[in-house]
Amino acid sequence: MAYQTELPAGSHWSLIMRKGTALTLTDINGGVNAAALFYNPENLLERYNAPDTLKCQHTFRLTTGHCLYSDMGRIFCGIEQDTFGWHETVCGSSNAAQIAEQFGVLDYQQAHNERHQNGYDSFLIELAKYGLGKRDMAANINFFAKVTASDEGDLTLEQQGLAGASVTLRFAMDTLVILHTCPHPLNTANAYPRQVLGIQLDATRQPLPEICLQREENCRGLHNNELYILTEGACGC
């Protein structure tokens, strides 16, 4: 393992993962929400596309074997292993008004790291480090969040995290990863969640696992990656 750390609740973090490396997220104590966005660091206009990720794999939830797509039809990464089994990408991120109404206003000057941070602003802080802003925001993934839909279309957060659960992403191209650990927008807790996210980076470079390439759509997505690398010389090759 090349590096490991922990991200406290209500925090944000970012880094560039190189092609072939792996990122493992772990719900250490149970109940964590890990929200993520993905961008091409060589062309920041290319970013994660939630609709394409779901529709081309005929799924509503993400788990082992699924790939995460960019809006250029390329694969950022594949889910190599997953012991939680359900990650959602339709509910978005919490905002300041929602957090204030549900948990009350508590800013850094009042509470330092125990502040009531929201997901939208957390994403913006990290995006700004790369010259990005509001117009660059996209629909995000919420890892460790099981969300189901009723017959009427109402969404419910059925399960938030599980102690010891982990998910490993194997990257198929260089990818800027933006993370935060703020509450899921459908979280109904009365107190601001304080769960910690474990982060592990594995620098050993490997291709996408075969389980991610069992769908023809994902094989075509990987072909798009290979064509991009061939013509642009990007993605760390």
Tab-separated table of C-alpha atoms in Angstrom:
chain	number	residue	atom	x	y	z
A	1	MET	CA	0.000	0.000	0.000
A	2	ALA	CA	1.528	3.296	-1.103
A	3	TYR	CA	-0.408	5.638	1.185
A	4	GLN	CA	-3.268	5.657	3.649
A	5	THR	CA	-5.102	8.293	5.638
A	6	GLU	CA	-8.450	9.089	7.231
A	7	LEU	CA	-10.857	11.826	6.221
A	8	PRO	CA	-12.978	13.171	9.091
A	9	ALA	CA	-16.685	13.909	8.731
A	10	GLY	CA	-17.558	17.155	6.989
A	11	SER	CA	-14.208	17.287	5.193
A	12	HIS	CA	-13.047	17.453	1.579
A	13	TRP	CA	-10.025	16.088	-0.271
A	14	SER	CA	-8.688	15.656	-3.804
A	15	LEU	CA	-5.842	14.039	-5.727
A	16	ILE	CA	-4.883	12.767	-9.169
A	17	MET	CA	-4.960	8.999	-9.544
A	18	ARG	CA	-2.732	7.605	-12.280
A	19	LYS	CA	-3.809	5.047	-14.837
A	20	GLY	CA	-3.657	1.516	-13.397
A	21	THR	CA	-3.497	2.559	-9.730
A	22	ALA	CA	-6.228	1.824	-7.193
A	23	LEU	CA	-8.123	3.811	-4.580
A	24	THR	CA	-9.853	2.014	-1.698
A	25	LEU	CA	-12.466	3.778	0.422
A	26	THR	CA	-13.425	2.220	3.758
A	27	ASP	CA	-16.331	2.938	6.078
A	28	ILE	CA	-14.363	2.583	9.293
A	29	ASN	CA	-17.086	2.761	11.935
A	30	GLY	CA	-20.258	2.562	9.863
A	31	GLY	CA	-22.573	5.259	8.508
A	32	VAL	CA	-20.114	7.190	6.354
A	33	ASN	CA	-21.085	9.002	3.157
A	34	ALA	CA	-18.279	9.439	0.629
A	35	ALA	CA	-19.299	11.725	-2.235
A	36	ALA	CA	-17.075	11.821	-5.316
A	37	LEU	CA	-16.594	13.620	-8.623
A	38	PHE	CA	-14.132	12.690	-11.384
A	39	TYR	CA	-12.371	14.820	-14.011
A	40	ASN	CA	-9.727	14.345	-16.692
A	41	PRO	CA	-6.719	16.327	-15.370
A	42	GLU	CA	-5.435	16.808	-18.943
A	43	ASN	CA	-8.767	18.247	-20.085
A	44	LEU	CA	-10.901	19.434	-17.176
A	45	LEU	CA	-13.914	19.865	-19.461
A	46	GLU	CA	-14.198	16.065	-19.406
A	47	ARG	CA	-15.934	14.932	-16.238
A	48	TYR	CA	-17.994	12.138	-14.693
A	49	ASN	CA	-21.326	11.450	-16.381
A	50	ALA	CA	-23.901	9.813	-14.112
A	51	PRO	CA	-26.636	9.184	-16.741
A	52	ASP	CA	-24.268	7.424	-19.149
A	53	THR	CA	-22.740	5.406	-16.313
A	54	LEU	CA	-26.156	4.034	-15.368
A	55	LYS	CA	-27.859	3.634	-18.721
A	56	CYS	CA	-25.016	1.928	-20.586
A	57	GLN	CA	-24.784	-0.687	-17.824
A	58	HIS	CA	-28.568	-1.015	-17.348
A	59	THR	CA	-28.436	-0.379	-13.613
A	60	PHE	CA	-29.625	1.993	-10.880
A	61	ARG	CA	-26.978	1.066	-8.328
A	62	LEU	CA	-23.209	0.759	-8.685
A	63	THR	CA	-21.170	-2.152	-7.353
A	64	THR	CA	-18.452	-4.647	-8.311
A	65	GLY	CA	-17.923	-4.869	-12.071
A	66	HIS	CA	-19.420	-1.496	-12.950
A	67	CYS	CA	-17.398	1.223	-14.664
A	68	LEU	CA	-17.636	4.970	-14.088
A	69	TYR	CA	-17.874	6.904	-17.357
A	70	SER	CA	-16.866	10.372	-18.493
A	71	ASP	CA	-19.045	12.544	-20.736
A	72	MET	CA	-16.673	11.654	-23.583
A	73	GLY	CA	-17.600	7.973	-23.447
A	74	ARG	CA	-14.370	6.959	-21.717
A	75	ILE	CA	-13.917	4.986	-18.502
A	76	PHE	CA	-12.407	6.776	-15.542
A	77	CYS	CA	-12.298	3.640	-13.387
A	78	GLY	CA	-13.935	0.337	-12.618
A	79	ILE	CA	-15.189	-0.999	-9.290
A	80	GLU	CA	-12.743	-3.813	-8.615
A	81	GLN	CA	-14.192	-4.964	-5.295
A	82	ASP	CA	-17.091	-3.865	-3.123
A	83	THR	CA	-18.258	-5.266	0.203
A	84	PHE	CA	-21.145	-2.815	0.634
A	85	GLY	CA	-22.935	-3.596	-2.614
A	86	TRP	CA	-24.834	-0.393	-3.346
A	87	HIS	CA	-23.565	3.064	-4.265
A	88	GLU	CA	-25.908	5.676	-5.722
A	89	THR	CA	-25.376	8.441	-8.256
A	90	VAL	CA	-28.773	10.171	-8.573
A	91	CYS	CA	-29.295	12.165	-5.355
A	92	GLY	CA	-26.503	14.711	-5.624
A	93	SER	CA	-24.996	16.525	-2.670
A	94	SER	CA	-26.275	18.412	0.378
A	95	ASN	CA	-26.285	22.231	0.306
A	96	ALA	CA	-25.914	24.977	2.898
A	97	ALA	CA	-29.637	25.706	3.300
A	98	GLN	CA	-30.483	22.047	3.824
A	99	ILE	CA	-27.717	21.491	6.375
A	100	ALA	CA	-28.661	24.658	8.284
A	101	GLU	CA	-32.319	23.665	8.453
A	102	GLN	CA	-31.619	20.090	9.526
A	103	PHE	CA	-28.644	20.482	11.856
A	104	GLY	CA	-28.384	24.191	12.558
A	105	VAL	CA	-25.712	26.684	11.514
A	106	LEU	CA	-22.284	25.940	12.957
A	107	ASP	CA	-19.353	27.461	11.079
A	108	TYR	CA	-15.590	27.102	11.390
A	109	GLN	CA	-15.209	30.201	13.576
A	110	GLN	CA	-17.621	28.677	16.082
A	111	ALA	CA	-16.664	25.008	16.009
A	112	HIS	CA	-13.501	24.563	13.883
A	113	ASN	CA	-13.446	20.999	12.540
A	114	GLU	CA	-16.780	20.196	14.204
A	115	ARG	CA	-18.566	22.686	11.937
A	116	HIS	CA	-21.675	21.726	9.969
A	117	GLN	CA	-20.199	21.658	6.467
A	118	ASN	CA	-22.296	20.894	3.383
A	119	GLY	CA	-21.374	18.867	0.327
A	120	TYR	CA	-21.902	21.476	-2.367
A	121	ASP	CA	-19.522	23.989	-0.800
A	122	SER	CA	-17.010	21.229	-0.072
A	123	PHE	CA	-16.918	20.307	-3.740
A	124	LEU	CA	-16.511	23.970	-4.714
A	125	ILE	CA	-13.532	24.414	-2.374
A	126	GLU	CA	-11.699	21.470	-3.922
A	127	LEU	CA	-12.687	22.382	-7.490
A	128	ALA	CA	-11.281	25.876	-7.017
A	129	LYS	CA	-7.826	24.378	-6.465
A	130	TYR	CA	-7.873	23.305	-10.124
A	131	GLY	CA	-9.420	26.459	-11.578
A	132	LEU	CA	-12.935	24.991	-11.638
A	133	GLY	CA	-16.170	26.426	-10.253
A	134	LYS	CA	-19.955	26.163	-10.112
A	135	ARG	CA	-20.418	25.606	-13.821
A	136	ASP	CA	-18.090	22.596	-13.618
A	137	MET	CA	-20.154	20.792	-10.987
A	138	ALA	CA	-21.667	17.487	-12.117
A	139	ALA	CA	-23.896	14.815	-10.614
A	140	ASN	CA	-21.762	12.965	-8.087
A	141	ILE	CA	-21.537	9.450	-6.688
A	142	ASN	CA	-22.410	8.821	-3.047
A	143	PHE	CA	-20.447	5.756	-1.981
A	144	PHE	CA	-21.916	3.609	0.823
A	145	ALA	CA	-25.448	4.910	0.193
A	146	LYS	CA	-28.297	2.509	-0.633
A	147	VAL	CA	-31.112	4.546	-2.163
A	148	THR	CA	-34.282	2.921	-3.471
A	149	ALA	CA	-37.259	4.278	-5.413
A	150	SER	CA	-40.925	3.650	-4.687
A	151	ASP	CA	-43.511	2.948	-7.404
A	152	GLU	CA	-44.337	6.657	-7.243
A	153	GLY	CA	-40.710	7.612	-7.795
A	154	ASP	CA	-39.951	8.742	-4.231
A	155	LEU	CA	-36.338	8.134	-3.199
A	156	THR	CA	-35.389	6.777	0.220
A	157	LEU	CA	-31.981	6.342	1.820
A	158	GLU	CA	-32.436	2.795	3.096
A	159	GLN	CA	-28.918	2.247	4.385
A	160	GLN	CA	-25.997	4.554	5.009
A	161	GLY	CA	-22.706	2.728	5.315
A	162	LEU	CA	-21.625	-0.411	7.123
A	163	ALA	CA	-18.723	-0.734	9.553
A	164	GLY	CA	-15.690	-2.193	7.775
A	165	ALA	CA	-17.221	-2.062	4.290
A	166	SER	CA	-14.884	-1.018	1.483
A	167	VAL	CA	-14.897	-0.295	-2.233
A	168	THR	CA	-11.848	-0.339	-4.531
A	169	LEU	CA	-11.649	1.687	-7.739
A	170	ARG	CA	-9.102	0.673	-10.402
A	171	PHE	CA	-8.352	3.589	-12.742
A	172	ALA	CA	-8.323	3.180	-16.508
A	173	MET	CA	-6.983	6.692	-17.172
A	174	ASP	CA	-5.404	9.507	-15.193
A	175	THR	CA	-8.237	10.951	-13.107
A	176	LEU	CA	-8.725	13.899	-10.798
A	177	VAL	CA	-10.761	12.644	-7.833
A	178	ILE	CA	-12.728	15.105	-5.674
A	179	LEU	CA	-14.103	13.735	-2.371
A	180	HIS	CA	-16.133	14.969	0.587
A	181	THR	CA	-17.608	13.329	3.697
A	182	CYS	CA	-20.621	15.563	4.291
A	183	PRO	CA	-24.087	14.106	4.984
A	184	HIS	CA	-26.080	12.481	2.202
A	185	PRO	CA	-28.936	14.786	1.068
A	186	LEU	CA	-31.516	12.161	2.083
A	187	ASN	CA	-29.998	11.572	5.534
A	188	THR	CA	-32.718	12.038	8.196
A	189	ALA	CA	-30.468	12.106	11.285
A	190	ASN	CA	-31.104	14.692	13.974
A	191	ALA	CA	-27.413	15.204	14.760
A	192	TYR	CA	-24.701	15.976	12.215
A	193	PRO	CA	-23.053	12.640	11.240
A	194	ARG	CA	-19.455	12.223	12.430
A	195	GLN	CA	-18.291	9.075	10.635
A	196	VAL	CA	-14.715	8.797	9.337
A	197	LEU	CA	-13.644	7.625	5.865
A	198	GLY	CA	-10.545	5.491	5.382
A	199	ILE	CA	-8.510	6.146	2.219
A	200	GLN	CA	-5.860	3.815	0.793
A	201	LEU	CA	-3.846	4.320	-2.385
A	202	ASP	CA	-2.177	1.426	-4.191
A	203	ALA	CA	0.477	2.530	-6.694
A	204	THR	CA	0.805	-0.954	-8.241
A	205	ARG	CA	-0.415	-0.489	-11.806
A	206	GLN	CA	-2.838	-3.063	-13.131
A	207	PRO	CA	-5.424	-3.108	-15.930
A	208	LEU	CA	-9.146	-3.068	-15.305
A	209	PRO	CA	-10.194	-6.449	-13.889
A	210	GLU	CA	-12.049	-8.871	-16.145
A	211	ILE	CA	-15.208	-8.486	-14.061
A	212	CYS	CA	-15.438	-4.898	-15.339
A	213	LEU	CA	-15.236	-6.016	-18.971
A	214	GLN	CA	-18.052	-8.554	-19.110
A	215	ARG	CA	-20.382	-6.029	-20.747
A	216	GLU	CA	-19.817	-5.087	-24.380
A	217	GLU	CA	-20.504	-1.457	-23.468
A	218	ASN	CA	-17.542	-1.423	-21.092
A	219	CYS	CA	-15.278	-3.005	-23.691
A	220	ARG	CA	-16.236	-0.207	-26.078
A	221	GLY	CA	-15.591	2.359	-23.345
A	222	LEU	CA	-12.121	0.937	-22.754
A	223	HIS	CA	-11.482	1.024	-26.502
A	224	ASN	CA	-12.279	4.753	-26.383
A	225	ASN	CA	-9.646	5.085	-23.647
A	226	GLU	CA	-7.066	3.293	-25.766
A	227	LEU	CA	-7.810	5.501	-28.773
A	228	TYR	CA	-7.495	8.632	-26.627
A	229	ILE	CA	-4.153	7.492	-25.209
A	230	LEU	CA	-2.879	6.622	-28.680
A	231	THR	CA	-3.803	9.974	-30.211
A	232	GLU	CA	-3.158	12.295	-27.251
A	233	GLY	CA	-0.298	10.620	-25.432
A	234	ALA	CA	-2.106	11.363	-22.168
A	235	CYS	CA	-3.208	9.357	-19.151
A	236	GLY	CA	0.272	8.665	-17.814
A	237	CYS	CA	1.404	6.302	-20.579
